Amino acid sequence: MPRADPTARVDPAVLAWASAAVRHTARVTNMLIAARRFRIVGGDPRDAAVLHDLLAGLGARPADDGMHVDQLWCLGTPEESVLAVEQATAERPRGSTLLVVDAGRHVPAVDEDAFGPTTLARPGVLGVPTTSDDVFLVSTGRSAEDDPAAEARIRWARRSMPVSRAVADELRQGSLLRGSRIGVSLFLEPKTAVLALLLQDAGAEVVVYAHADETDDAVADVLRRTGIPVHASSTATVPEQRDLALAMLDTRPHVLIDDGSHVIRLVHQERPDLLPTMLGAAEETTSGLRPLRVMASRGQLGIPVVAVNDARTKTFFDNRYGTGQSTVFAALDLLAGLDDPSAVLRLGGSAVVAGFGHVGEGVALVLRALGFRVTVAEPDPVRALQALFAGYTVAPLAEAVRTADLVMSASGVPDTISLDVLRACAAGAVIAVAGGVDQEVAVDDALAAGAVRTTIGRKVERLSVPDGSDVLLLDGGGCINITAAEGNPIEIMDLSFAAQLGAVRMLVERGDELERAVVPIDPEVDAVTARAALAAFGTVVGPPGRSTDTTWPAAQPADREPDVRTRRFGDPA
């Protein structure tokens, strides 16, 4: 596939079409673009080149001839598509999923009737059982069904989470969780439902809590029908959410799985009598670990908390690739749904990313792939230097936002987009959050200063700031991929939840021995998770050996001690 001429300016209409097609596919499948092998079939070569470069920029891999593909992007005629599907079906390994995307720009490129009767695999995704149980169709020109179809979405997520399934199966076979009670406090959507069901299948008694703005009620109802108590409602007030969380704690869980450490801190504040009977907790996020480390430094942490967020198979992938894709896509999807054409964000404009940790890296990567000119605002000089070396412009936040079309906070720190920053923003700038803490955009400060909020679309408000310009605020400054979309892609959460299951194993096997502190996850959890994921992506690596990553414990053969001596000037005694 020829790539677009890097010296030629990409037609904005073609880029907008390619972006919409990729976002639609990611939205209806909740699947990752990065790491997947793709092939483009037919269509205008210029369209195909732009789509190719966008997919490659997002981390997908073009498939050579004879190589099996995960995603077949059809742009040409239905006849070309049928032949390509037949070839791709014959090439793929047994059990691997083939996603056929009808991305015809002007007319359909796939005749769905040519594949025989179809079934609804999940809203927006059709299965073609007469061809194969593992071939699915997506049409970028057709809106997804409104039916929440929670059972179908959970089945879809489960089939795409082979790593978590494998880890949970080991726990089940070893009967390690039998008799244990596990409280799950995560964004309640299909992937979390799969985690809860896997824990239940492995022998644990599971109870679930979720915040109101992170609750899919249809998914909650499915879990309740399986016998898992769920303390969550999308309409709960803040006091009601607190009562629901306490009700979950009153089931006396031995282990907590948390996101943001809200429930871990709540048990210390309101149910300290439970701490002696708990084995510990596992924390999913950077923002959740920060207050826990403060508590530990003050001697206030009463249980060991495994830092799942710091697992390499979590941070390097969930934070960077998963959050990068899902937050940027969710923001653009919200804007695309507006009736006001003046509020549509043009691709190729200027974007500012506040914060250049792993989340900021991912957000910047996706924005650049979509054609935005990206400026990074990062107060840490080392991370700012990283951004500069990655090819981004670096500038102070209050200065960068003056000409930005889009401002995304990826810091996880309150008041990152402060009142002064809001006042400095360009008129009509879009403000969104890819972090995950309250008031990352200083909305309360703005309202106290006299700002006016006006709803102009689904989860989009115009915020008129005194002594500043009107800006568009997405979803009230909430973490956009969670509160306005379906969270991170399934394959990404498969890695994160496999790490969570590894942390649960640590706590069940030796929680009594661990220090009452934030403890690192066992490096072996990372190694096992990564190898299982490589196999799921159809890739193998060599046998375990010495790591080239000097920031992490290196794997060593069992009969060899780490050698840290130099031999440059002879063999040292």
Coordinates of C-alpha atoms in Angstrom, one line a residue:
M1 CA 0.0 0.0 0.0
P2 CA 1.6 3.3 -1.1
R3 CA 1.7 5.9 1.6
A4 CA 0.5 9.5 1.1
D5 CA 3.1 11.9 -0.2
P6 CA 4.6 13.5 3.0
T7 CA 5.2 16.7 1.1
A8 CA 1.6 17.0 -0.1
R9 CA -1.1 18.6 2.0
V10 CA -3.8 16.0 3.0
D11 CA -7.3 16.9 1.7
P12 CA -9.2 17.9 4.8
A13 CA -12.3 16.1 3.5
V14 CA -10.4 12.8 3.0
L15 CA -8.9 13.1 6.5
A16 CA -12.2 13.8 8.0
W17 CA -13.7 10.8 6.3
A18 CA -10.8 8.5 7.4
S19 CA -11.0 9.8 11.0
A20 CA -14.8 9.3 11.2
A21 CA -14.5 5.8 9.8
V22 CA -11.8 4.8 12.2
R23 CA -13.6 6.3 15.2
H24 CA -16.9 4.6 14.2
T25 CA -15.1 1.3 14.1
A26 CA -13.4 1.8 17.4
R27 CA -16.7 3.0 19.0
V28 CA -18.9 0.2 17.9
T29 CA -16.4 -2.6 18.6
N30 CA -14.7 -1.0 21.6
M31 CA -11.5 -2.4 20.2
L32 CA -7.9 -1.2 19.9
I33 CA -6.4 0.2 16.7
A34 CA -2.8 -0.2 17.7
A35 CA -1.0 -3.5 17.2
R36 CA -3.6 -4.9 14.8
R37 CA -2.7 -6.1 11.3
F38 CA -4.7 -4.4 8.6
R39 CA -5.2 -4.5 4.9
I40 CA -7.0 -2.0 2.7
V41 CA -9.0 -3.3 -0.3
G42 CA -9.8 -1.2 -3.3
G43 CA -11.0 2.4 -3.5
D44 CA -9.3 5.6 -4.6
P45 CA -5.6 5.2 -4.0
R46 CA -5.5 8.7 -2.5
D47 CA -8.2 7.8 0.0
A48 CA -6.5 4.5 0.8
A49 CA -3.2 6.2 1.4
V50 CA -4.7 8.6 3.9
L51 CA -6.5 5.8 5.7
H52 CA -3.2 3.8 5.7
D53 CA -1.2 6.6 7.2
L54 CA -3.9 7.2 9.9
L55 CA -4.0 3.6 10.9
A56 CA -0.2 3.3 10.9
G57 CA 0.1 6.5 12.9
L58 CA -2.2 5.0 15.5
G59 CA 0.0 2.0 15.8
A60 CA -1.7 -0.5 13.5
R61 CA 0.5 -2.7 11.3
P62 CA 0.1 -3.1 7.5
A63 CA -0.1 -6.8 6.6
D64 CA 2.2 -8.0 3.9
D65 CA 0.9 -10.4 1.2
G66 CA 0.3 -13.9 2.7
M67 CA 0.2 -12.5 6.3
H68 CA -3.0 -13.0 8.2
V69 CA -5.0 -9.8 9.0
D70 CA -7.1 -8.7 12.0
Q71 CA -8.9 -5.9 10.2
L72 CA -9.9 -5.8 6.5
W73 CA -10.8 -2.2 5.5
C74 CA -12.9 -2.4 2.3
L75 CA -13.1 0.8 0.1
G76 CA -13.8 -0.6 -3.3
T77 CA -16.6 -2.7 -4.9
P78 CA -18.6 -5.4 -3.1
E79 CA -17.0 -8.0 -5.5
E80 CA -13.5 -7.0 -4.5
S81 CA -14.6 -7.2 -0.8
V82 CA -16.0 -10.7 -1.1
L83 CA -12.8 -12.0 -2.7
A84 CA -10.7 -10.3 -0.1
V85 CA -12.7 -11.7 2.8
E86 CA -12.4 -15.2 1.3
Q87 CA -8.6 -14.8 1.1
A88 CA -8.3 -13.3 4.6
T89 CA -10.5 -16.1 6.1
A90 CA -8.3 -18.7 4.5
E91 CA -5.1 -17.1 5.7
R92 CA -6.0 -16.5 9.4
P93 CA -5.1 -18.9 12.2
R94 CA -7.9 -20.9 13.7
G95 CA -9.8 -19.0 16.4
S96 CA -8.5 -15.6 15.4
T97 CA -11.0 -12.8 14.8
L98 CA -11.3 -11.1 11.5
L99 CA -13.1 -7.7 11.4
V100 CA -14.4 -6.7 8.0
V101 CA -15.0 -2.9 7.8
D102 CA -17.2 -1.4 5.1
A103 CA -15.5 2.0 4.9
G104 CA -16.8 2.9 1.5
R105 CA -16.5 6.6 1.2
H106 CA -19.4 7.3 -1.1
V107 CA -21.2 4.0 -1.5
P108 CA -21.1 0.7 0.4
A109 CA -18.1 -1.4 -0.3
V110 CA -19.5 -4.6 1.3
D111 CA -22.7 -6.5 0.3
E112 CA -23.8 -7.9 3.7
D113 CA -26.2 -10.2 2.0
A114 CA -23.4 -11.9 0.2
F115 CA -22.3 -13.5 3.4
G116 CA -25.6 -15.1 4.3
P117 CA -27.7 -14.5 7.4
T118 CA -26.1 -12.3 10.0
T119 CA -26.5 -12.0 13.8
L120 CA -26.1 -9.0 16.1
A121 CA -22.8 -9.6 17.9
R122 CA -23.2 -6.3 19.7
P123 CA -24.7 -3.0 18.6
G124 CA -23.0 -2.0 15.3
V125 CA -21.3 -5.3 14.8
L126 CA -22.7 -8.2 12.8
G127 CA -21.6 -11.8 13.0
V128 CA -21.6 -14.0 9.9
P129 CA -21.9 -17.6 11.3
T130 CA -22.3 -19.2 7.8
T131 CA -18.8 -17.9 7.0
S132 CA -17.2 -18.4 10.4
D133 CA -17.9 -17.8 14.1
D134 CA -14.9 -15.5 14.1
V135 CA -15.7 -13.1 11.2
F136 CA -17.6 -9.9 11.9
L137 CA -18.8 -7.0 9.8
V138 CA -18.9 -3.3 10.6
S139 CA -20.3 -0.7 8.4
T140 CA -19.0 2.9 8.9
G141 CA -22.1 4.2 7.1
R142 CA -24.7 2.7 9.4
S143 CA -25.6 3.9 12.8
A144 CA -25.3 1.4 15.7
E145 CA -28.5 0.1 17.2
D146 CA -29.8 1.9 20.3
D147 CA -30.5 -1.3 22.2
P148 CA -28.0 -1.4 25.1
A149 CA -27.8 -5.2 24.6
A150 CA -25.7 -5.7 27.7
E151 CA -25.5 -9.5 27.5
A152 CA -24.2 -9.2 23.9
R153 CA -21.6 -6.6 24.9
I154 CA -20.4 -8.7 27.8
R155 CA -20.0 -11.7 25.5
W156 CA -18.2 -9.6 23.0
A157 CA -15.8 -8.3 25.7
R158 CA -15.2 -11.8 27.1
R159 CA -14.2 -13.3 23.7
S160 CA -11.6 -10.5 23.3
M161 CA -10.0 -10.9 26.8
P162 CA -7.9 -14.1 26.4
V163 CA -5.2 -13.0 28.8
S164 CA -7.5 -12.3 31.7
R165 CA -9.3 -15.6 30.9
A166 CA -6.1 -17.5 31.1
V167 CA -5.0 -16.0 34.4
A168 CA -8.4 -16.5 35.9
D169 CA -8.4 -20.1 34.8
E170 CA -5.1 -20.7 36.7
L171 CA -6.7 -19.3 39.8
R172 CA -9.7 -21.5 39.3
Q173 CA -7.7 -24.7 38.8
G174 CA -5.6 -23.9 41.9
S175 CA -8.8 -23.2 44.0
L176 CA -6.9 -20.1 45.3
L177 CA -9.9 -17.9 45.6
R178 CA -12.4 -20.3 47.1
G179 CA -13.9 -18.8 50.2
S180 CA -12.5 -15.3 49.5
R181 CA -14.6 -12.2 49.2
I182 CA -13.5 -9.6 46.6
G183 CA -15.0 -6.1 46.3
V184 CA -14.7 -4.6 42.8
S185 CA -14.9 -0.8 42.5
L186 CA -14.3 0.1 38.9
F187 CA -16.0 1.7 36.0
L188 CA -19.0 -0.6 35.6
E189 CA -19.2 -1.6 31.9
P190 CA -18.9 -4.8 29.9
K191 CA -15.2 -5.4 30.5
T192 CA -15.5 -4.9 34.3
A193 CA -18.5 -7.3 34.2
V194 CA -16.2 -9.9 32.6
L195 CA -13.6 -9.4 35.4
A196 CA -16.3 -9.9 38.0
L197 CA -17.6 -13.0 36.3
L198 CA -14.1 -14.4 35.9
L199 CA -13.5 -13.9 39.7
Q200 CA -16.8 -15.6 40.4
D201 CA -16.0 -18.5 38.1
A202 CA -12.6 -18.8 39.9
G203 CA -14.4 -19.4 43.2
A204 CA -14.6 -16.0 44.8
E205 CA -17.6 -14.3 46.3
V206 CA -17.8 -11.0 44.4
V207 CA -19.5 -7.8 45.2
V208 CA -19.4 -4.7 43.0
Y209 CA -19.7 -0.9 43.6
A210 CA -19.4 1.9 41.0
H211 CA -19.9 5.7 41.0
A212 CA -23.0 6.9 39.4
D213 CA -21.3 8.6 36.4
E214 CA -19.4 5.3 35.8
T215 CA -22.3 2.9 35.9
D216 CA -24.0 1.2 33.0
D217 CA -27.3 0.2 34.5
A218 CA -27.9 -2.5 31.9
V219 CA -24.6 -4.2 32.7
A220 CA -25.3 -3.9 36.4
D221 CA -28.6 -5.7 35.9
V222 CA -26.9 -8.6 34.0
L223 CA -24.5 -9.1 36.9
R224 CA -27.3 -9.1 39.4
R225 CA -29.0 -11.8 37.4
T226 CA -25.8 -13.9 37.8
G227 CA -26.0 -13.6 41.5
I228 CA -23.3 -10.9 42.0
P229 CA -24.5 -8.2 44.4
V230 CA -24.1 -4.8 42.7
H231 CA -24.3 -1.6 44.7
A232 CA -24.5 1.0 41.9
S233 CA -27.0 3.2 40.1
S234 CA -26.4 5.8 37.4
T235 CA -28.9 8.1 39.1
A236 CA -27.5 7.9 42.6
T237 CA -26.7 11.2 44.3
V238 CA -23.3 11.7 46.0
P239 CA -24.7 10.8 49.5
E240 CA -26.4 7.8 48.0
Q241 CA -23.2 6.7 46.3
R242 CA -21.4 6.9 49.7
D243 CA -24.1 4.7 51.2
L244 CA -23.8 2.2 48.3
A245 CA -20.0 2.0 48.8
L246 CA -20.4 1.4 52.5
A247 CA -23.0 -1.3 51.7
M248 CA -20.3 -3.0 49.6
L249 CA -17.8 -2.7 52.4
D250 CA -20.3 -4.1 54.9
T251 CA -20.0 -7.4 53.0
R252 CA -16.5 -7.6 54.6
P253 CA -14.4 -8.2 51.5
H254 CA -11.0 -9.7 52.0
V255 CA -9.6 -7.9 48.9
L256 CA -10.6 -4.6 47.2
I257 CA -10.0 -3.8 43.6
D258 CA -10.2 0.0 43.3
D259 CA -9.9 2.8 40.7
G260 CA -9.0 6.1 42.2
S261 CA -8.6 4.7 45.7
H262 CA -12.0 6.2 46.8
V263 CA -13.2 2.9 48.4
I264 CA -9.8 2.1 49.9
R265 CA -9.8 5.5 51.6
L266 CA -13.4 5.1 52.6
V267 CA -12.7 1.9 54.5
H268 CA -10.0 3.6 56.4
Q269 CA -12.3 6.5 57.3
E270 CA -15.6 4.8 58.0
R271 CA -14.9 1.1 58.5
P272 CA -11.5 0.8 60.1
D273 CA -12.6 -2.2 62.0
L274 CA -12.5 -4.2 58.8
L275 CA -8.8 -3.5 58.1
P276 CA -7.5 -6.4 60.4
T277 CA -9.6 -8.9 58.4
M278 CA -8.5 -7.7 55.0
L279 CA -5.7 -9.1 53.0
G280 CA -5.2 -5.9 51.0
A281 CA -6.2 -4.0 47.9
A282 CA -5.1 -3.4 44.3
E283 CA -5.2 0.2 42.9
E284 CA -5.7 0.8 39.2
T285 CA -4.7 4.4 38.6
T286 CA -1.9 7.0 39.0
S287 CA -4.2 9.5 40.7
G288 CA -5.4 6.8 43.1
L289 CA -1.9 5.9 44.2
R290 CA -0.9 9.4 45.0
P291 CA -3.0 9.8 48.2
L292 CA -2.3 6.2 49.2
R293 CA 1.5 6.9 49.2
V294 CA 0.8 10.0 51.4
M295 CA -1.2 7.9 53.8
A296 CA 1.6 5.3 53.9
S297 CA 4.3 7.9 54.5
R298 CA 2.2 9.1 57.5
G299 CA 1.8 5.5 58.8
Q300 CA -2.0 5.7 58.1
L301 CA -2.3 2.8 55.6
G302 CA -3.7 -0.2 57.4
I303 CA -3.4 -2.7 54.5
P304 CA -1.0 -3.5 51.7
V305 CA -2.0 -2.0 48.4
V306 CA -0.6 -3.5 45.3
A307 CA 0.3 -0.7 42.7
V308 CA -1.3 -2.3 39.7
N309 CA -1.0 1.0 37.9
D310 CA 2.8 0.7 38.0
A311 CA 2.8 -2.7 36.3
R312 CA 4.5 -2.2 32.9
T313 CA 1.7 -4.2 31.2
K314 CA -0.7 -1.6 32.6
T315 CA 1.0 1.8 32.5
F316 CA 2.8 1.3 29.1
F317 CA -0.4 0.2 27.4
D318 CA -3.6 1.3 29.3
N319 CA -2.3 4.8 30.0
R320 CA -0.6 5.4 26.7
Y321 CA -2.5 3.5 23.9
G322 CA -5.8 2.8 25.5
T323 CA -6.5 6.2 27.1
G324 CA -4.9 8.0 24.2
Q325 CA -7.2 6.4 21.7
S326 CA -10.4 6.4 23.8
T327 CA -10.2 9.9 25.2
V328 CA -9.4 11.7 21.9
F329 CA -12.0 9.6 19.9
A330 CA -14.6 10.3 22.6
A331 CA -14.0 14.0 22.4
L332 CA -14.2 14.1 18.7
D333 CA -17.3 12.0 18.6
L334 CA -19.1 14.3 21.0
L335 CA -18.3 17.3 18.8
A336 CA -19.3 15.5 15.7
G337 CA -22.8 15.0 17.2
L338 CA -23.4 18.7 17.5
D339 CA -25.9 20.5 15.3
D340 CA -23.9 23.7 15.4
P341 CA -21.4 23.6 12.5
S342 CA -19.3 26.4 14.1
A343 CA -18.6 24.0 17.0
V344 CA -17.1 21.3 14.8
L345 CA -13.4 20.8 15.5
R346 CA -11.4 20.8 12.3
L347 CA -8.7 18.2 11.9
G348 CA -5.3 19.7 11.3
G349 CA -5.9 22.5 13.8
S350 CA -3.9 23.2 17.0
A351 CA -4.1 21.1 20.1
V352 CA -2.6 21.4 23.5
V353 CA -1.9 18.5 25.8
A354 CA -1.4 19.4 29.5
G355 CA 0.9 16.8 31.0
F356 CA 3.3 14.4 29.4
G357 CA 3.1 11.3 31.5
H358 CA 2.1 8.1 29.8
V359 CA -1.5 9.4 29.3
G360 CA -0.2 12.6 27.8
E361 CA 2.1 10.7 25.5
G362 CA -0.8 8.7 24.2
V363 CA -3.1 11.7 23.8
A364 CA -0.4 13.5 21.9
L365 CA 0.3 10.5 19.7
V366 CA -3.3 10.1 18.6
L367 CA -3.8 13.8 18.0
R368 CA -0.7 14.0 15.8
A369 CA -1.9 10.9 13.9
L370 CA -5.2 12.8 13.2
G371 CA -3.3 15.7 11.8
F372 CA -3.3 18.1 14.7
R373 CA -0.4 20.4 15.4
V374 CA 0.4 19.4 19.0
T375 CA 1.9 21.6 21.8
V376 CA 2.8 20.0 25.1
A377 CA 2.6 21.9 28.4
E378 CA 4.5 20.1 31.1
P379 CA 6.0 21.7 34.2
D380 CA 8.4 18.8 34.8
P381 CA 11.6 19.8 32.8
V382 CA 12.6 16.2 32.1
R383 CA 9.2 15.2 30.7
A384 CA 9.1 18.5 28.8
L385 CA 12.4 17.5 27.2
Q386 CA 10.9 14.1 26.3
A387 CA 8.1 15.9 24.5
L388 CA 10.5 18.1 22.6
F389 CA 12.5 15.0 21.6
A390 CA 9.3 13.3 20.5
G391 CA 8.8 16.2 18.0
Y392 CA 6.2 18.3 19.8
T393 CA 6.3 22.0 20.5
V394 CA 6.7 22.7 24.3
A395 CA 5.3 25.9 25.9
P396 CA 3.8 27.1 29.2
L397 CA 0.1 26.1 29.4
A398 CA -1.3 29.7 29.8
E399 CA 0.6 30.7 26.7
A400 CA -0.1 27.6 24.6
V401 CA -3.9 27.8 25.0
R402 CA -4.1 31.2 23.5
T403 CA -4.2 29.8 19.9
A404 CA -5.4 26.3 20.6
D405 CA -8.5 24.7 19.0
L406 CA -8.4 21.8 21.5
V407 CA -7.0 21.6 25.1
M408 CA -6.8 18.2 26.7
S409 CA -5.7 17.8 30.3
A410 CA -3.8 14.6 30.9
S411 CA -2.3 15.4 34.2
G412 CA -4.6 13.8 36.8
V413 CA -4.0 16.9 39.0
P414 CA -6.7 19.2 40.2
D415 CA -6.9 22.8 38.8
T416 CA -4.6 21.9 35.9
I417 CA -6.9 24.0 33.7
S418 CA -7.2 26.7 36.2
L419 CA -9.4 29.8 36.1
D420 CA -6.5 31.8 34.7
V421 CA -5.9 29.2 32.0
L422 CA -9.6 29.2 31.1
R423 CA -9.5 33.0 30.7
A424 CA -6.4 32.7 28.4
C425 CA -8.1 30.2 26.1
A426 CA -8.9 31.1 22.5
A427 CA -12.6 31.8 21.8
G428 CA -14.4 28.5 21.0
A429 CA -11.6 26.3 22.3
V430 CA -12.7 22.8 23.2
I431 CA -11.7 21.7 26.8
A432 CA -11.6 18.0 27.7
V433 CA -10.0 15.8 30.4
A434 CA -8.1 12.6 29.8
G435 CA -7.0 12.5 33.4
G436 CA -9.4 11.5 36.1
V437 CA -9.7 13.7 39.2
D438 CA -12.3 16.1 40.3
Q439 CA -11.9 19.7 39.2
E440 CA -9.0 19.0 36.8
V441 CA -10.7 21.8 35.0
A442 CA -11.4 24.4 37.7
V443 CA -15.2 24.5 36.9
D444 CA -16.2 25.5 40.5
D445 CA -13.7 28.4 40.5
A446 CA -15.1 29.6 37.2
L447 CA -18.7 29.4 38.4
A448 CA -17.7 31.2 41.6
A449 CA -16.2 34.0 39.4
G450 CA -19.5 34.3 37.5
A451 CA -19.1 31.9 34.6
V452 CA -22.3 30.7 32.9
R453 CA -22.8 27.2 31.6
T454 CA -25.1 26.6 28.6
T455 CA -25.8 23.1 27.3
I456 CA -25.5 22.9 23.5
G457 CA -25.4 19.2 22.9
R458 CA -25.0 15.8 24.5
K459 CA -22.3 16.3 27.2
V460 CA -21.2 19.5 25.6
E461 CA -21.6 22.9 27.3
R462 CA -20.6 26.5 26.4
L463 CA -18.8 28.0 29.3
S464 CA -18.8 31.8 29.3
V465 CA -15.9 32.9 31.5
P466 CA -15.8 36.5 32.8
D467 CA -12.7 38.4 31.5
G468 CA -12.2 35.5 29.0
S469 CA -13.8 33.9 26.0
D470 CA -16.5 31.4 25.6
V471 CA -15.1 27.8 25.5
L472 CA -16.7 24.4 24.9
L473 CA -16.5 22.2 27.9
L474 CA -16.9 18.4 27.3
D475 CA -18.8 16.4 29.9
G476 CA -18.3 18.9 32.7
G477 CA -14.6 18.2 32.8
G478 CA -15.1 14.5 33.6
C479 CA -12.7 11.9 32.4
I480 CA -14.1 11.8 28.9
N481 CA -13.5 8.2 27.9
I482 CA -15.3 6.9 31.0
T483 CA -18.1 9.4 31.4
A484 CA -19.0 9.9 27.7
A485 CA -17.9 6.6 26.1
E486 CA -17.3 2.9 26.9
G487 CA -13.9 3.3 28.4
N488 CA -10.6 1.9 27.1
P489 CA -10.5 -0.7 24.4
I490 CA -11.2 -4.3 25.3
E491 CA -7.6 -5.5 24.5
I492 CA -6.1 -2.8 26.8
M493 CA -8.4 -3.6 29.7
D494 CA -7.6 -7.3 29.2
L495 CA -4.0 -6.5 30.0
S496 CA -4.9 -4.3 33.0
F497 CA -7.4 -6.8 34.4
A498 CA -4.8 -9.6 34.0
A499 CA -2.5 -7.5 36.1
Q500 CA -5.3 -7.0 38.6
L501 CA -5.8 -10.8 38.8
G502 CA -2.1 -11.2 39.4
A503 CA -2.3 -8.7 42.2
V504 CA -5.3 -10.6 43.7
R505 CA -3.2 -13.7 43.6
M506 CA -0.3 -11.9 45.4
L507 CA -2.7 -10.8 48.2
V508 CA -4.4 -14.1 48.6
E509 CA -1.2 -16.0 48.7
R510 CA 0.9 -13.7 50.9
G511 CA -1.1 -10.6 51.9
D512 CA -0.4 -11.3 55.5
E513 CA 3.4 -11.0 54.8
L514 CA 3.3 -7.8 52.9
E515 CA 4.1 -4.4 54.4
R516 CA 1.2 -2.1 55.2
A517 CA 2.2 0.2 52.3
V518 CA 1.9 0.7 48.6
V519 CA 3.8 -2.4 47.3
P520 CA 5.0 -3.0 43.8
I521 CA 3.5 -5.8 41.7
D522 CA 5.5 -8.9 41.3
P523 CA 7.5 -8.6 38.1
E524 CA 6.5 -12.1 37.1
V525 CA 3.0 -10.9 36.7
D526 CA 4.2 -8.5 34.0
A527 CA 6.1 -11.3 32.2
V528 CA 3.3 -13.8 32.3
T529 CA 0.8 -11.2 31.2
A530 CA 3.0 -9.9 28.3
R531 CA 3.7 -13.4 27.0
A532 CA 0.1 -14.3 27.0
A533 CA -0.8 -11.0 25.2
L534 CA 1.9 -11.6 22.6
A535 CA 0.4 -15.0 21.8
A536 CA -3.0 -13.5 21.5
F537 CA -1.7 -10.9 19.0
G538 CA 0.0 -13.8 17.0
T539 CA 3.5 -12.9 18.0
V540 CA 6.2 -14.9 19.9
V541 CA 9.5 -13.8 21.5
G542 CA 12.5 -15.7 22.6
P543 CA 12.9 -17.6 25.9
P544 CA 13.1 -15.6 29.1
G545 CA 16.4 -13.8 29.5
R546 CA 18.0 -10.7 30.8
S547 CA 15.9 -7.6 30.4
T548 CA 17.2 -4.6 28.5
D549 CA 15.1 -2.3 30.7
T550 CA 17.4 -1.3 33.5
T551 CA 14.7 0.4 35.4
W552 CA 13.1 -3.0 36.2
P553 CA 14.4 -6.2 37.8
A554 CA 16.1 -8.2 35.0
A555 CA 15.1 -11.8 34.5
Q556 CA 18.0 -14.2 35.1
P557 CA 18.5 -17.9 34.5
A558 CA 17.9 -19.7 37.7
D559 CA 21.5 -20.8 38.0
R560 CA 23.1 -17.5 37.3
E561 CA 23.6 -14.5 39.6
P562 CA 23.3 -11.0 38.2
D563 CA 26.8 -10.0 37.0
V564 CA 27.5 -6.3 37.7
R565 CA 31.3 -6.4 37.3
T566 CA 33.2 -4.8 34.5
R567 CA 35.8 -6.8 32.5
R568 CA 37.1 -4.0 30.4
F569 CA 40.5 -4.0 32.3
G570 CA 40.7 -7.7 32.9
D571 CA 38.7 -10.3 34.9
P572 CA 38.2 -8.8 38.4
A573 CA 38.9 -10.9 41.4

